[in-house]
Every structure is written in structure tokens, then in C-alpha cells.
mmCIF file of C-alpha atoms in Angstrom:
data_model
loop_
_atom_site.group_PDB
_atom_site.id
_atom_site.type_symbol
_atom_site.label_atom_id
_atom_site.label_comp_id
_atom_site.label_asym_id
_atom_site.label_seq_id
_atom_site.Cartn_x
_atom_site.Cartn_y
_atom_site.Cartn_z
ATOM 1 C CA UNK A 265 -14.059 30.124 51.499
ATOM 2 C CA UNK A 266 -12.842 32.741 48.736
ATOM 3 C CA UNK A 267 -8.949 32.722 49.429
ATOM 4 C CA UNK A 268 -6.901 36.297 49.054
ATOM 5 C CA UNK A 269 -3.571 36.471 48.443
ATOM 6 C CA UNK A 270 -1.568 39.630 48.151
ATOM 7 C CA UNK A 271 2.138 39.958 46.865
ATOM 8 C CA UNK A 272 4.423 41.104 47.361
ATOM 9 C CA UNK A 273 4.493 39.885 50.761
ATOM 10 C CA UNK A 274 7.107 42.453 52.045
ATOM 11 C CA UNK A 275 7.966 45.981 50.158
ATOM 12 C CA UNK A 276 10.763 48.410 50.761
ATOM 13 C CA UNK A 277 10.598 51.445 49.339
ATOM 14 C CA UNK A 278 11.975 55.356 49.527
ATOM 15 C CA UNK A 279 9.471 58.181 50.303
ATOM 16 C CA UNK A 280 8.822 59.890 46.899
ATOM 17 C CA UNK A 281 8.273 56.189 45.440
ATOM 18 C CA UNK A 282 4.927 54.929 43.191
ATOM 19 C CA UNK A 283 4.210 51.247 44.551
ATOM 20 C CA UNK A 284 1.467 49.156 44.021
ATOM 21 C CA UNK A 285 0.460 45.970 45.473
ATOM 22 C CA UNK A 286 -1.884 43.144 44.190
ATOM 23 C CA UNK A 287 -4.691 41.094 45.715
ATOM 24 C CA UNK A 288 -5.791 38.305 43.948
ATOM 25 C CA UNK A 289 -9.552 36.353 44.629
ATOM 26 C CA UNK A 290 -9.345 32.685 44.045
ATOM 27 C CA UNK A 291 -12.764 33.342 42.522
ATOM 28 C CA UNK A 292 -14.298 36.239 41.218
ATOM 29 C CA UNK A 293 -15.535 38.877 43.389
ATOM 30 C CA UNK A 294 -17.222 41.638 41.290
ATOM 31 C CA UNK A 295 -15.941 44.641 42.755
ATOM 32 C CA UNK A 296 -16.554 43.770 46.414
ATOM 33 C CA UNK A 297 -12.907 44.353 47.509
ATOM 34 C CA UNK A 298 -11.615 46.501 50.467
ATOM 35 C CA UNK A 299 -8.225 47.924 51.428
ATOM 36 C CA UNK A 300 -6.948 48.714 55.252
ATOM 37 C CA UNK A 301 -3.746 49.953 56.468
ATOM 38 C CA UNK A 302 -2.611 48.774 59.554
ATOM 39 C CA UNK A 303 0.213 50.205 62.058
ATOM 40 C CA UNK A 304 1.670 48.557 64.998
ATOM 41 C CA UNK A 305 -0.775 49.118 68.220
ATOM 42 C CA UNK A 306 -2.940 50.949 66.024
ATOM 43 C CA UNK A 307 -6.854 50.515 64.541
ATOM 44 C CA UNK A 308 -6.838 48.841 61.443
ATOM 45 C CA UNK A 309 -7.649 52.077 58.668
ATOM 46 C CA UNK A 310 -10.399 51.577 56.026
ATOM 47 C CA UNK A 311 -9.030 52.981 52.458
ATOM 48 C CA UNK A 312 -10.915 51.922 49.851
ATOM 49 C CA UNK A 313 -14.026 50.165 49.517
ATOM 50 C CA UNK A 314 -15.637 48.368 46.605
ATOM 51 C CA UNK A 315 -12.293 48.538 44.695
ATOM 52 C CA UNK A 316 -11.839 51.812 43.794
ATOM 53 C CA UNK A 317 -14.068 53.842 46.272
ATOM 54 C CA UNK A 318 -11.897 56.231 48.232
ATOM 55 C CA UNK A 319 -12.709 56.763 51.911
ATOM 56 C CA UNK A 320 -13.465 60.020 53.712
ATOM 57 C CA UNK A 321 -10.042 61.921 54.817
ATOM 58 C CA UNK A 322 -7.737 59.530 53.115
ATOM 59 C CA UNK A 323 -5.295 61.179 50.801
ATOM 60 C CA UNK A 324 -5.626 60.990 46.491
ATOM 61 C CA UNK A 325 -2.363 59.757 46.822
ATOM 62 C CA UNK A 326 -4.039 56.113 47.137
ATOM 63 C CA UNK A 327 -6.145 54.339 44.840
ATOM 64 C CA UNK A 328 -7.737 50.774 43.900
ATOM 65 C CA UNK A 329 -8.464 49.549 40.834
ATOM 66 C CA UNK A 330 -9.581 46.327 39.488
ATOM 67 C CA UNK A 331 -12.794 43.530 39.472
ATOM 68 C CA UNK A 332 -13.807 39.979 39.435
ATOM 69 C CA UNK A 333 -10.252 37.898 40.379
ATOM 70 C CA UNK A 334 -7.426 40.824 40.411
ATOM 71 C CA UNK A 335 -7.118 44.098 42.008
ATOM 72 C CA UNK A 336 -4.350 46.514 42.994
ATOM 73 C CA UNK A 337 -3.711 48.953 45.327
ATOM 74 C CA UNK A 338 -1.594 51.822 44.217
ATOM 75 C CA UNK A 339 0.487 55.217 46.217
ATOM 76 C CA UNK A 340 1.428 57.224 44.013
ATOM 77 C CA UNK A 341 4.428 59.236 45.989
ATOM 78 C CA UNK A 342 5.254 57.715 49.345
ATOM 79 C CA UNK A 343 4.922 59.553 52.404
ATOM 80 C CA UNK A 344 6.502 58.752 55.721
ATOM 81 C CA UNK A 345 3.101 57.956 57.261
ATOM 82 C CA UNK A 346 2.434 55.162 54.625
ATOM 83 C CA UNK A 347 4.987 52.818 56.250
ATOM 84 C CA UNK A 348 2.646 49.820 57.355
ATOM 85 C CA UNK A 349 1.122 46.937 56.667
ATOM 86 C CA UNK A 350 -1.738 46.546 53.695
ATOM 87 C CA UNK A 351 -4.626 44.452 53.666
ATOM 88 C CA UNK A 352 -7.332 43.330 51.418
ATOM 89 C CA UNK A 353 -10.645 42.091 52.105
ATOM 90 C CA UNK A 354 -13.135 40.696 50.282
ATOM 91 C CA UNK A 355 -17.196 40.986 50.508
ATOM 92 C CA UNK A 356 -18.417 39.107 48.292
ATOM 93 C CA UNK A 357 -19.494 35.669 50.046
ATOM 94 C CA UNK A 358 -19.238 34.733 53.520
ATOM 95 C CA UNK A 359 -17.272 34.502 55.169
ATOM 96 C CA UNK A 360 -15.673 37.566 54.732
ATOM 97 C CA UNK A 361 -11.859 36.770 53.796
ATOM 98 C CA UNK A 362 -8.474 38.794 54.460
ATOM 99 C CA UNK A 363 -5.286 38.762 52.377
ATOM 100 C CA UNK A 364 -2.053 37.687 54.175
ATOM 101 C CA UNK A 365 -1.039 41.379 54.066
ATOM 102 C CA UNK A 366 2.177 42.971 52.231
ATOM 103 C CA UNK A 367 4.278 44.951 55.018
ATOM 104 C CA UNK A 368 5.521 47.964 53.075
ATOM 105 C CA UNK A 369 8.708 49.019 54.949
ATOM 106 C CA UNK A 370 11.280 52.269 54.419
ATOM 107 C CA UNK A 371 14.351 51.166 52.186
ATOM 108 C CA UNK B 608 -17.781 60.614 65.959
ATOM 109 C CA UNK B 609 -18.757 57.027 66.327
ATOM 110 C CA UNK B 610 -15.901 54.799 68.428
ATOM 111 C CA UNK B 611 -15.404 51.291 69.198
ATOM 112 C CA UNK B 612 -13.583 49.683 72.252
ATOM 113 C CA UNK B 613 -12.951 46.395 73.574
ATOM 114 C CA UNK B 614 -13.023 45.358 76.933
ATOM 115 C CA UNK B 615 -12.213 42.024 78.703
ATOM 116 C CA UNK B 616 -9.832 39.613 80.496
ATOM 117 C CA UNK B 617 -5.934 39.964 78.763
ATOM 118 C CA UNK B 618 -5.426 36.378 80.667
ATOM 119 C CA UNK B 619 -7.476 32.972 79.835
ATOM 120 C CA UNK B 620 -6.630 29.644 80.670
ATOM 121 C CA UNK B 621 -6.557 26.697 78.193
ATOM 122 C CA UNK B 622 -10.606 25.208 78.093
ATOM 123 C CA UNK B 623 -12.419 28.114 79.842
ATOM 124 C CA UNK B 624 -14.451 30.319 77.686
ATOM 125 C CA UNK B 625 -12.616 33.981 76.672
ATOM 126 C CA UNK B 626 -15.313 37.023 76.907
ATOM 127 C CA UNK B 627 -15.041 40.130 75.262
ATOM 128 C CA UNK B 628 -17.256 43.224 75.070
ATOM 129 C CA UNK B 629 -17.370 46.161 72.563
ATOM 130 C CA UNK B 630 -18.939 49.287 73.580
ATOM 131 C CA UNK B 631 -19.959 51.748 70.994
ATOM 132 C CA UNK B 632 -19.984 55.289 71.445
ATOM 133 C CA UNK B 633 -20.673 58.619 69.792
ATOM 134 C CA UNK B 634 -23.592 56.465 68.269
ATOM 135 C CA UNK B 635 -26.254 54.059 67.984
ATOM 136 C CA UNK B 636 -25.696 50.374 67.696
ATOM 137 C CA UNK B 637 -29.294 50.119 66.622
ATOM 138 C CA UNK B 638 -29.042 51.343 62.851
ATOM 139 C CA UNK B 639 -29.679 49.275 59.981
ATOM 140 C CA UNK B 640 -26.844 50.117 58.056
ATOM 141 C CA UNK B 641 -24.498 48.095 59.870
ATOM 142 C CA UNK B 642 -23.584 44.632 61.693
ATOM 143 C CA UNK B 643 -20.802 44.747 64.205
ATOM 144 C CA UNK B 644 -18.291 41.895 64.100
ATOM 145 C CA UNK B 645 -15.357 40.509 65.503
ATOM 146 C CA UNK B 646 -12.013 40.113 64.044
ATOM 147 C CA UNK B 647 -8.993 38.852 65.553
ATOM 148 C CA UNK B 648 -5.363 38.609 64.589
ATOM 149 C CA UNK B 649 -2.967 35.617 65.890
ATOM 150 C CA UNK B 650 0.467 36.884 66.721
ATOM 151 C CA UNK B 651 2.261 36.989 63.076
ATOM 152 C CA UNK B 652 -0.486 36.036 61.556
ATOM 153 C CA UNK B 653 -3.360 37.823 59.475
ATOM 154 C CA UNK B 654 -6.680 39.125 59.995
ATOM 155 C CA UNK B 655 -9.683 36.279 60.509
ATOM 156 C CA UNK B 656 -13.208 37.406 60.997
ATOM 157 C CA UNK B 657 -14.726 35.484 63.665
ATOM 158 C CA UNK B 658 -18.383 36.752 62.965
ATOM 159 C CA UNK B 659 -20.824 39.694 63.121
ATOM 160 C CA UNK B 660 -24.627 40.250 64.675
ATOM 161 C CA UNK B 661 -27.042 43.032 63.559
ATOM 162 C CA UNK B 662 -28.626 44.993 66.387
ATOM 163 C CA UNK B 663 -31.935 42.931 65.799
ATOM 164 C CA UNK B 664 -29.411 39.845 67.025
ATOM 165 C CA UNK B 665 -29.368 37.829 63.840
ATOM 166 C CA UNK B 666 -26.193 36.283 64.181
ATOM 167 C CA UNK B 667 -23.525 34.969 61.583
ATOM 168 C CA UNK B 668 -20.049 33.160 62.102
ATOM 169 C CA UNK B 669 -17.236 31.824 60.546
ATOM 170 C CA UNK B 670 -18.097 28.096 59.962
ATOM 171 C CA UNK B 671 -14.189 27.154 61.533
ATOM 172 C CA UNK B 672 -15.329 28.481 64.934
ATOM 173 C CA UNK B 673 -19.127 28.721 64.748
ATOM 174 C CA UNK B 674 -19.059 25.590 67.188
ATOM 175 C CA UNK B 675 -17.080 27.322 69.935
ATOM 176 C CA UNK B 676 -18.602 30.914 69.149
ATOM 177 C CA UNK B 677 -21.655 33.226 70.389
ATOM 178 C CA UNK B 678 -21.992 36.868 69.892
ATOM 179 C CA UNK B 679 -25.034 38.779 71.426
ATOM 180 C CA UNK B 680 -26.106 42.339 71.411
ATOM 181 C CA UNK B 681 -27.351 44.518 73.973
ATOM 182 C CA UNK B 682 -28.990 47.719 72.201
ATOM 183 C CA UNK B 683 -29.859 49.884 75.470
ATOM 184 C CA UNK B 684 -25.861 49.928 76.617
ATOM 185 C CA UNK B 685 -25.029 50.241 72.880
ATOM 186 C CA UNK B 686 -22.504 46.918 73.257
ATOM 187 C CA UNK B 687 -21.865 43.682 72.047
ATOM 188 C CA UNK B 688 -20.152 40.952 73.185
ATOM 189 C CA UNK B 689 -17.885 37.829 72.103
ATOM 190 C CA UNK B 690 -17.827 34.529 73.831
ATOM 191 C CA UNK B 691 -15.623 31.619 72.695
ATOM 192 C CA UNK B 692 -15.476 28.332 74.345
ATOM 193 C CA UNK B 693 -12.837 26.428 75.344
ATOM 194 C CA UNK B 694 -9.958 28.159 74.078
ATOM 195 C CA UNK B 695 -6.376 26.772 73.279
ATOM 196 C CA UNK B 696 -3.405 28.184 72.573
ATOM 197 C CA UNK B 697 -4.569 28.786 68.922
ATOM 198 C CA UNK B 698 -6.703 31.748 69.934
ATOM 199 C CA UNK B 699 -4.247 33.860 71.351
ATOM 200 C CA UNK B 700 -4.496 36.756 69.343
ATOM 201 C CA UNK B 701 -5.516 40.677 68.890
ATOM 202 C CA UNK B 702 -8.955 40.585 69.539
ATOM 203 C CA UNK B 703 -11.126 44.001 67.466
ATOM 204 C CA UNK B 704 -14.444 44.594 67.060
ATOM 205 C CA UNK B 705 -15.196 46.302 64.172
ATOM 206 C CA UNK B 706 -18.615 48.007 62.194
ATOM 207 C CA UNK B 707 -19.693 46.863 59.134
ATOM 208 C CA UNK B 708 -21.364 48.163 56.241
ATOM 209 C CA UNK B 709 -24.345 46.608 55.165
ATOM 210 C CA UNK B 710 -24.767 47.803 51.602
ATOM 211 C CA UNK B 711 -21.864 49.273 49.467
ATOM 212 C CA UNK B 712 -18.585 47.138 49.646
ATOM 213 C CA UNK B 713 -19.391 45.630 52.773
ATOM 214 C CA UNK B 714 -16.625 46.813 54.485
ATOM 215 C CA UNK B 715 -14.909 46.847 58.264
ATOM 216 C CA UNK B 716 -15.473 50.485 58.189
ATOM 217 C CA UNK B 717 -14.555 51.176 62.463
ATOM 218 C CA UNK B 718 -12.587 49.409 64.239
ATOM 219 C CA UNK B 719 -11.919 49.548 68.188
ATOM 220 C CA UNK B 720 -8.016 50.003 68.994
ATOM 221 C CA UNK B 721 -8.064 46.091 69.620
ATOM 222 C CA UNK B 722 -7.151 43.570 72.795
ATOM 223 C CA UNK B 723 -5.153 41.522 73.339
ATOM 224 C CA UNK B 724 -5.660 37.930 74.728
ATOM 225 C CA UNK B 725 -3.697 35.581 75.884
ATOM 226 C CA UNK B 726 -4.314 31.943 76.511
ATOM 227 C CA UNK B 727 -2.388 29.477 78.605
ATOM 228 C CA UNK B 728 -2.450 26.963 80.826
#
């Protein structure tokens, strides 16, 4: 199995901030990488697919970027509704793999 | 708009078999765009896929549970369903089903609001 790992694992930061978090394949993975936000209770969101592909009604302020082994997930100004927890996934082989997630909390 | 929700027991004792359905709605599960899968989430813990089925019923699953696991479709009530076999304490979890995209980046594009299940002896 392809194994993701994200960092940092845990994130505080003030509304207004830029942060970006990492994913990292243990072997490359083209550009077949997905982000999700997840809240408490809540639906896991889809992002951004295939790196850098933005979803449907999910605000510029997010955006993906990498290929092969390393990819990042970037807000540019933090709003109050981005408090939650991040995931990537990757595509590439089966089975399909998650990172351990980076819980982005308000400082 | 398409939506996905899982039904089911909350409550399953230690070696019985835990059952799950997803109903779809606001759509068709029979497209060829997209498998449906399951994912689940252990309590502090992150997200595994347990496996997926296209609505022809070609099945895959993760090769950690593919022993324990069956997933089956049933295209005229637009639903599919989980089954895992006997169950320990390691599969409590959040239990979602989830659509996924065929083509493209092959992502968990909708996912049902989750349940959660809870297994003891």
C-alpha cells in the first residue's frame, strides 16, 4: 500500500492567516492526489482533486499544488469556517490510501 | 442534487456480522462514471477505505479486510450495502459510504453524513 503522511499533524492559526499543509506519497503518485475537509458530525468535503483541480462551490481561497511524491495544500487568508480537519488521499493504486490528517485549529 | 445515507444497526456484538446500507438519492446508482465505496473512521483514528462496487457489481476491497468483507448492489432501490463478518472491537468506527469518480482524480466525491457503529460484547 502507498503510505500518506501529512504534517503538520496539528495547526493553530488566526483568521486572516496563509497556511499550508503537506502530504507526502511514499511513492510517486503522478498527480492523483485529493484533498477533503472534515468537521465534527459532518460529511467529509471534497476540495481538490488531481492536485490542483478545484471543486465546484469551494472558495479560491484554497489551492493544491504538487506531483509524483509531494504535494501541498494551501489557504490563503483563513476564514472562521476553515477550522477542521484536512485530509489527503491518494488514487493512484489500490487501495486507495488516506493521510493521518492535520487538525487545523483557531490560535 | 445527488445524496448519500447510511442506514443500519448503531449496536453489534463481538463475532456477528455488522450490516450497513447506503441509499442514494436525487440520482442513479447505475452510471458509469462512478463506484460507490465504503469508508470508515475508528474513533481517533483516520480515514480507511474498506472497498467500492460498480453498479454492474464488480467488486473491489481492501486486501486487510477483503476476508471478512462483501459489498453488493441493488440498482432498482438505488442502494448498496456493506457486510463485515465477525467483528471485534477493532471495527468500531464511523461508518460512510461515499461516490467515487471513475476517471479524473479518482476521488470520494459524495459522501453520506456517516454512522456510527459500535461493537461489543
Amino acid at each position: 500500500d502507498i503510505q500518506m503522511t501529512q504534517s503538520p499533524s496539528s495547526l493553530s492559526a488566526s483568521v486572516g492567516d496563509r497556511v499550508t499543509i503537506s502530504c507526502r506519497a511514499s511513492q510517486t503518485i503522478s498527480r492523483y492526489l485529493n484533498w477533503y475537509q472534515h468537521k465534527p458530525g459532518k460529511a467529509p468535503k471534497l476540495l481538490i482533486s488531481a492536485a490542483f483541480n478545484l471543486q465546484g462551490g469551494v472558495p479560491s481561497r484554497f489551492s493544491g499544488w504538487g506531483s509524483e511524491t509531494d504535494f501541498t495544500l494551501t489557504i490563503s487568508s483563513l476564514q472562521p469556517e476553515d477550522f477542521a480537519t484536512y485530509y489527503c488521499q491518494q488514487s493512484a493504486n489500490s487501495p486507495p490510501t488516506f493521510g493521518q490528517g492535520t487538525k487545523l485549529e483557531i490560535k | 442534487q445527488l445524496q448519500l445515507q447510511e442506514s443500519g444497526p448503531g449496536l453489534v456484538k463481538v463475532s456477528e456480522t455488522l450490516s450497513l446500507t447506503c441509499s442514494v438519492s436525487g440520482g442513479s446508482i447505475s452510471s458509469s462514471s462512478y463506484y460507490w465505496g465504503w469508508i470508515r473512521q475508528p474513533p481517533g483514528k483516520g480515514l480507511e477505505w474498506i472497498g467500492s462496487i460498480f453498479f454492474t457489481g464488480s467488486t473491489f476491497y481492501s486486501p486487510s479486510l477483503k476476508s471478512r468483507v462483501t459489498i453488493s448492489v441493488d440498482t432498482s432501490k438505488d442502494q448498496f450495502s456493506l457486510r463485515l463478518t465477525s467483528v471485534t472491537a477493532a471495527d468500531t468506527a464511523v461508518y460512510y459510504c461515499a461516490r467515487r469518480q471513475l476517471g479524473g482524480g479518482g476521488a470520494f466525491d459524495i459522501w453520506g453524513q456517516g454512522t456510527m457503529v459500535t461493537v461489543s460484547s
